[in-house]
Amino acid sequence: MNHSPELQAALEAADEAASIMRSMYRRNLEVRVKEDKSPVTDADVRCEVAIREILEARFPRYGFLGEETAGRDLEADNLWLVDPIDGTKAFVREYPMFSTQIALMREGEIVLGVSSAPVYGELAFAERGQGAFLNGQRVRVSVSSELEAASLSAGNLKALASGPSWARSGRLVARVNRIRGYGDFLHYHLLAAGKIDAVIESDVNILDIAACAAIVSEAGGRFTELDGSALTLQSGTVLATNGLLHAPILKALTSER
């Protein structure tokens, strides 16, 4: 399998972060609380520093936006988007639902993504025009087209429940065949591999979802905000589907009745 220099660098950076995470997992690390009330540990910072060193050494003219360190050249045509440990709460509480997310945004579009969950045991990646892969195997979204037969995963239900579209979300849930809350990287890996058919999520930021957007899209799916708009650096919600279900789910989420 031939990778572009950018994808190769992202995979190597994710592998370096995986080594750090494994070495620091279940080590009773000190937890600090950031201004946004999210937790951070030395593992988060060390992983981001390691990732950044690799990416900036290979591509010094690319911008960088990370969760834990200062951004650089955010207006650059090529911008790395990095969450070193997406799921720090899981990392701290010692269960394996955390991952490294690395994406490349080029002129406003996400063209590459790596989603690495080393303790859970999954590595997904994709690059525009090259397909999506999970643990070395090419994956493809499902071909389910009936909403009443769909399997849906919902993330951050608290935020959805307190938002303006909760009633419509409830009507959607009542119509689908199966509802689960896999969350984090997992429901996007499952969607890309055709195991579920759609994901809705709110209260996220672009660093959480950019890599998985690339993976789902290259697997044949569609990935937008809940209102159907394209992802941007300011995105905070997700509607991700196998493509066939995007329009009916979007209609259900935006229709008053």
CSV table of N, CA, C and O in Angstrom, one decimal, residues 86-134:
chain,number,residue,atom,x,y,z
A,86,ASP,N,-8.1,12.1,22.2
A,86,ASP,CA,-9.5,12.4,22.2
A,86,ASP,C,-10.2,11.4,23.1
A,86,ASP,O,-10.2,10.2,22.8
A,87,GLY,N,-10.7,11.8,24.2
A,87,GLY,CA,-11.2,10.9,25.2
A,87,GLY,C,-10.4,10.8,26.5
A,87,GLY,O,-10.1,9.8,27.0
A,88,THR,N,-9.9,12.0,26.9
A,88,THR,CA,-9.0,12.0,28.1
A,88,THR,C,-9.7,11.5,29.3
A,88,THR,O,-9.1,10.9,30.2
A,89,LYS,N,-11.0,11.7,29.4
A,89,LYS,CA,-11.8,11.2,30.6
A,89,LYS,C,-11.7,9.7,30.6
A,89,LYS,O,-11.5,9.1,31.7
A,90,ALA,N,-11.8,9.1,29.5
A,90,ALA,CA,-11.7,7.6,29.4
A,90,ALA,C,-10.2,7.2,29.8
A,90,ALA,O,-10.0,6.2,30.5
A,91,PHE,N,-9.3,7.9,29.3
A,91,PHE,CA,-7.9,7.6,29.6
A,91,PHE,C,-7.6,7.7,31.1
A,91,PHE,O,-7.0,6.8,31.7
A,92,VAL,N,-8.2,8.7,31.7
A,92,VAL,CA,-8.0,8.9,33.2
A,92,VAL,C,-8.7,7.8,33.9
A,92,VAL,O,-8.2,7.3,34.9
A,93,ARG,N,-9.9,7.5,33.5
A,93,ARG,CA,-10.7,6.5,34.2
A,93,ARG,C,-10.3,5.0,33.8
A,93,ARG,O,-10.9,4.1,34.3
A,94,GLU,N,-9.3,4.9,33.0
A,94,GLU,CA,-8.7,3.6,32.6
A,94,GLU,C,-9.6,2.6,31.9
A,94,GLU,O,-9.7,1.5,32.3
A,95,TYR,N,-10.3,3.2,30.9
A,95,TYR,CA,-11.0,2.2,30.0
A,95,TYR,C,-10.6,2.7,28.6
A,95,TYR,O,-10.3,3.9,28.3
A,96,PRO,N,-10.6,1.8,27.6
A,96,PRO,CA,-9.8,2.1,26.3
A,96,PRO,C,-10.6,2.9,25.3
A,96,PRO,O,-10.2,2.8,24.1
A,97,MET,N,-11.5,3.7,25.6
A,97,MET,CA,-12.3,4.5,24.6
A,97,MET,C,-11.6,5.9,24.4
A,97,MET,O,-12.2,6.9,24.5
A,98,PHE,N,-10.4,5.9,24.0
A,98,PHE,CA,-9.6,7.1,23.7
A,98,PHE,C,-8.8,6.8,22.5
A,98,PHE,O,-8.5,5.7,22.1
A,99,SER,N,-8.4,7.9,21.8
A,99,SER,CA,-7.7,7.8,20.5
A,99,SER,C,-7.0,9.1,20.2
A,99,SER,O,-7.2,10.1,20.8
A,100,THR,N,-6.1,8.9,19.2
A,100,THR,CA,-5.4,10.1,18.6
A,100,THR,C,-6.1,10.4,17.3
A,100,THR,O,-6.3,9.5,16.5
A,101,GLN,N,-6.4,11.6,17.1
A,101,GLN,CA,-7.0,12.1,15.9
A,101,GLN,C,-6.1,13.1,15.1
A,101,GLN,O,-5.7,14.1,15.7
A,102,ILE,N,-5.7,12.7,13.9
A,102,ILE,CA,-4.8,13.6,13.1
A,102,ILE,C,-5.5,13.8,11.7
A,102,ILE,O,-5.8,12.8,11.1
A,103,ALA,N,-5.7,15.0,11.3
A,103,ALA,CA,-6.3,15.3,10.0
A,103,ALA,C,-5.6,16.4,9.3
A,103,ALA,O,-4.9,17.2,10.0
A,104,LEU,N,-5.7,16.4,8.0
A,104,LEU,CA,-5.1,17.5,7.2
A,104,LEU,C,-6.2,18.2,6.5
A,104,LEU,O,-7.0,17.6,5.7
A,105,MET,N,-6.4,19.5,6.7
A,105,MET,CA,-7.3,20.3,6.0
A,105,MET,C,-6.6,21.1,4.9
A,105,MET,O,-5.6,21.8,5.2
A,106,ARG,N,-7.0,21.0,3.7
A,106,ARG,CA,-6.4,21.7,2.6
A,106,ARG,C,-7.4,22.7,1.9
A,106,ARG,O,-8.4,22.2,1.4
A,107,GLU,N,-7.1,24.0,2.0
A,107,GLU,CA,-8.0,25.0,1.5
A,107,GLU,C,-9.4,24.8,1.9
A,107,GLU,O,-10.4,24.9,1.1
A,108,GLY,N,-9.6,24.5,3.2
A,108,GLY,CA,-10.9,24.4,3.8
A,108,GLY,C,-11.5,23.0,3.7
A,108,GLY,O,-12.6,22.8,4.3
A,109,GLU,N,-10.9,22.1,3.1
A,109,GLU,CA,-11.5,20.7,2.9
A,109,GLU,C,-10.6,19.7,3.6
A,109,GLU,O,-9.4,19.8,3.5
A,110,ILE,N,-11.2,18.7,4.3
A,110,ILE,CA,-10.4,17.7,5.0
A,110,ILE,C,-10.1,16.6,4.0
A,110,ILE,O,-10.9,16.0,3.3
A,111,VAL,N,-8.8,16.4,3.8
A,111,VAL,CA,-8.3,15.5,2.7
A,111,VAL,C,-7.6,14.2,3.2
A,111,VAL,O,-7.3,13.3,2.5
A,112,LEU,N,-7.4,14.2,4.5
A,112,LEU,CA,-6.7,13.0,5.1
A,112,LEU,C,-7.0,12.9,6.6
A,112,LEU,O,-7.3,13.9,7.3
A,113,GLY,N,-7.1,11.7,7.0
A,113,GLY,CA,-7.4,11.4,8.4
A,113,GLY,C,-6.8,10.1,9.0
A,113,GLY,O,-6.8,9.1,8.3
A,114,VAL,N,-6.3,10.2,10.2
A,114,VAL,CA,-5.8,9.0,10.9
A,114,VAL,C,-6.5,9.0,12.3
A,114,VAL,O,-6.5,10.0,13.0
A,115,SER,N,-7.1,7.9,12.6
A,115,SER,CA,-7.8,7.7,13.9
A,115,SER,C,-7.2,6.5,14.6
A,115,SER,O,-7.5,5.3,14.1
A,116,SER,N,-6.4,6.7,15.6
A,116,SER,CA,-5.6,5.6,16.2
A,116,SER,C,-6.1,5.4,17.7
A,116,SER,O,-5.9,6.3,18.5
A,117,ALA,N,-6.6,4.2,17.9
A,117,ALA,CA,-7.0,3.8,19.3
A,117,ALA,C,-6.2,2.6,19.7
A,117,ALA,O,-6.6,1.5,19.6
A,118,PRO,N,-5.0,2.9,20.2
A,118,PRO,CA,-4.0,1.8,20.4
A,118,PRO,C,-4.4,0.8,21.5
A,118,PRO,O,-4.1,-0.4,21.3
A,119,VAL,N,-5.0,1.2,22.6
A,119,VAL,CA,-5.4,0.2,23.6
A,119,VAL,C,-6.7,-0.5,23.2
A,119,VAL,O,-6.8,-1.8,23.4
A,120,TYR,N,-7.6,0.1,22.6
A,120,TYR,CA,-8.8,-0.6,22.1
A,120,TYR,C,-8.4,-1.5,20.9
A,120,TYR,O,-9.0,-2.6,20.8
A,121,GLY,N,-7.4,-1.1,20.2
A,121,GLY,CA,-6.8,-2.0,19.1
A,121,GLY,C,-7.3,-1.7,17.7
A,121,GLY,O,-7.4,-2.7,16.9
A,122,GLU,N,-7.6,-0.5,17.4
A,122,GLU,CA,-8.1,-0.1,16.1
A,122,GLU,C,-7.3,1.1,15.5
A,122,GLU,O,-7.0,2.0,16.2
A,123,LEU,N,-6.9,1.0,14.2
A,123,LEU,CA,-6.3,2.0,13.5
A,123,LEU,C,-7.0,2.2,12.2
A,123,LEU,O,-7.0,1.3,11.4
A,124,ALA,N,-7.6,3.4,12.0
A,124,ALA,CA,-8.3,3.7,10.8
A,124,ALA,C,-7.6,4.9,10.1
A,124,ALA,O,-7.1,5.8,10.8
A,125,PHE,N,-7.6,4.9,8.8
A,125,PHE,CA,-7.0,6.0,8.1
A,125,PHE,C,-7.6,6.1,6.7
A,125,PHE,O,-8.2,5.1,6.2
A,126,ALA,N,-7.5,7.3,6.1
A,126,ALA,CA,-8.0,7.5,4.8
A,126,ALA,C,-7.3,8.7,4.2
A,126,ALA,O,-6.9,9.6,4.9
A,127,GLU,N,-7.3,8.8,2.9
A,127,GLU,CA,-6.8,9.9,2.1
A,127,GLU,C,-7.6,10.1,0.9
A,127,GLU,O,-8.1,9.1,0.3
A,128,ARG,N,-7.9,11.3,0.5
A,128,ARG,CA,-8.9,11.6,-0.6
A,128,ARG,C,-8.5,10.8,-1.8
A,128,ARG,O,-7.3,10.8,-2.3
A,129,GLY,N,-9.4,10.1,-2.4
A,129,GLY,CA,-9.2,9.3,-3.6
A,129,GLY,C,-8.6,7.9,-3.4
A,129,GLY,O,-8.5,7.2,-4.4
A,130,GLN,N,-8.3,7.6,-2.2
A,130,GLN,CA,-7.5,6.3,-1.9
A,130,GLN,C,-8.3,5.3,-1.1
A,130,GLN,O,-7.8,4.2,-0.8
A,131,GLY,N,-9.5,5.6,-0.7
A,131,GLY,CA,-10.3,4.7,0.1
A,131,GLY,C,-10.0,4.8,1.6
A,131,GLY,O,-9.1,5.5,2.0
A,132,ALA,N,-10.8,4.1,2.4
A,132,ALA,CA,-10.6,4.0,3.8
A,132,ALA,C,-10.2,2.7,4.3
A,132,ALA,O,-10.7,1.6,3.7
A,133,PHE,N,-9.4,2.6,5.3
A,133,PHE,CA,-8.9,1.4,5.8
A,133,PHE,C,-9.0,1.3,7.4
A,133,PHE,O,-8.8,2.3,8.1
A,134,LEU,N,-9.3,0.1,7.8
A,134,LEU,CA,-9.4,-0.2,9.3
A,134,LEU,C,-8.6,-1.4,9.6
A,134,LEU,O,-8.9,-2.5,9.0
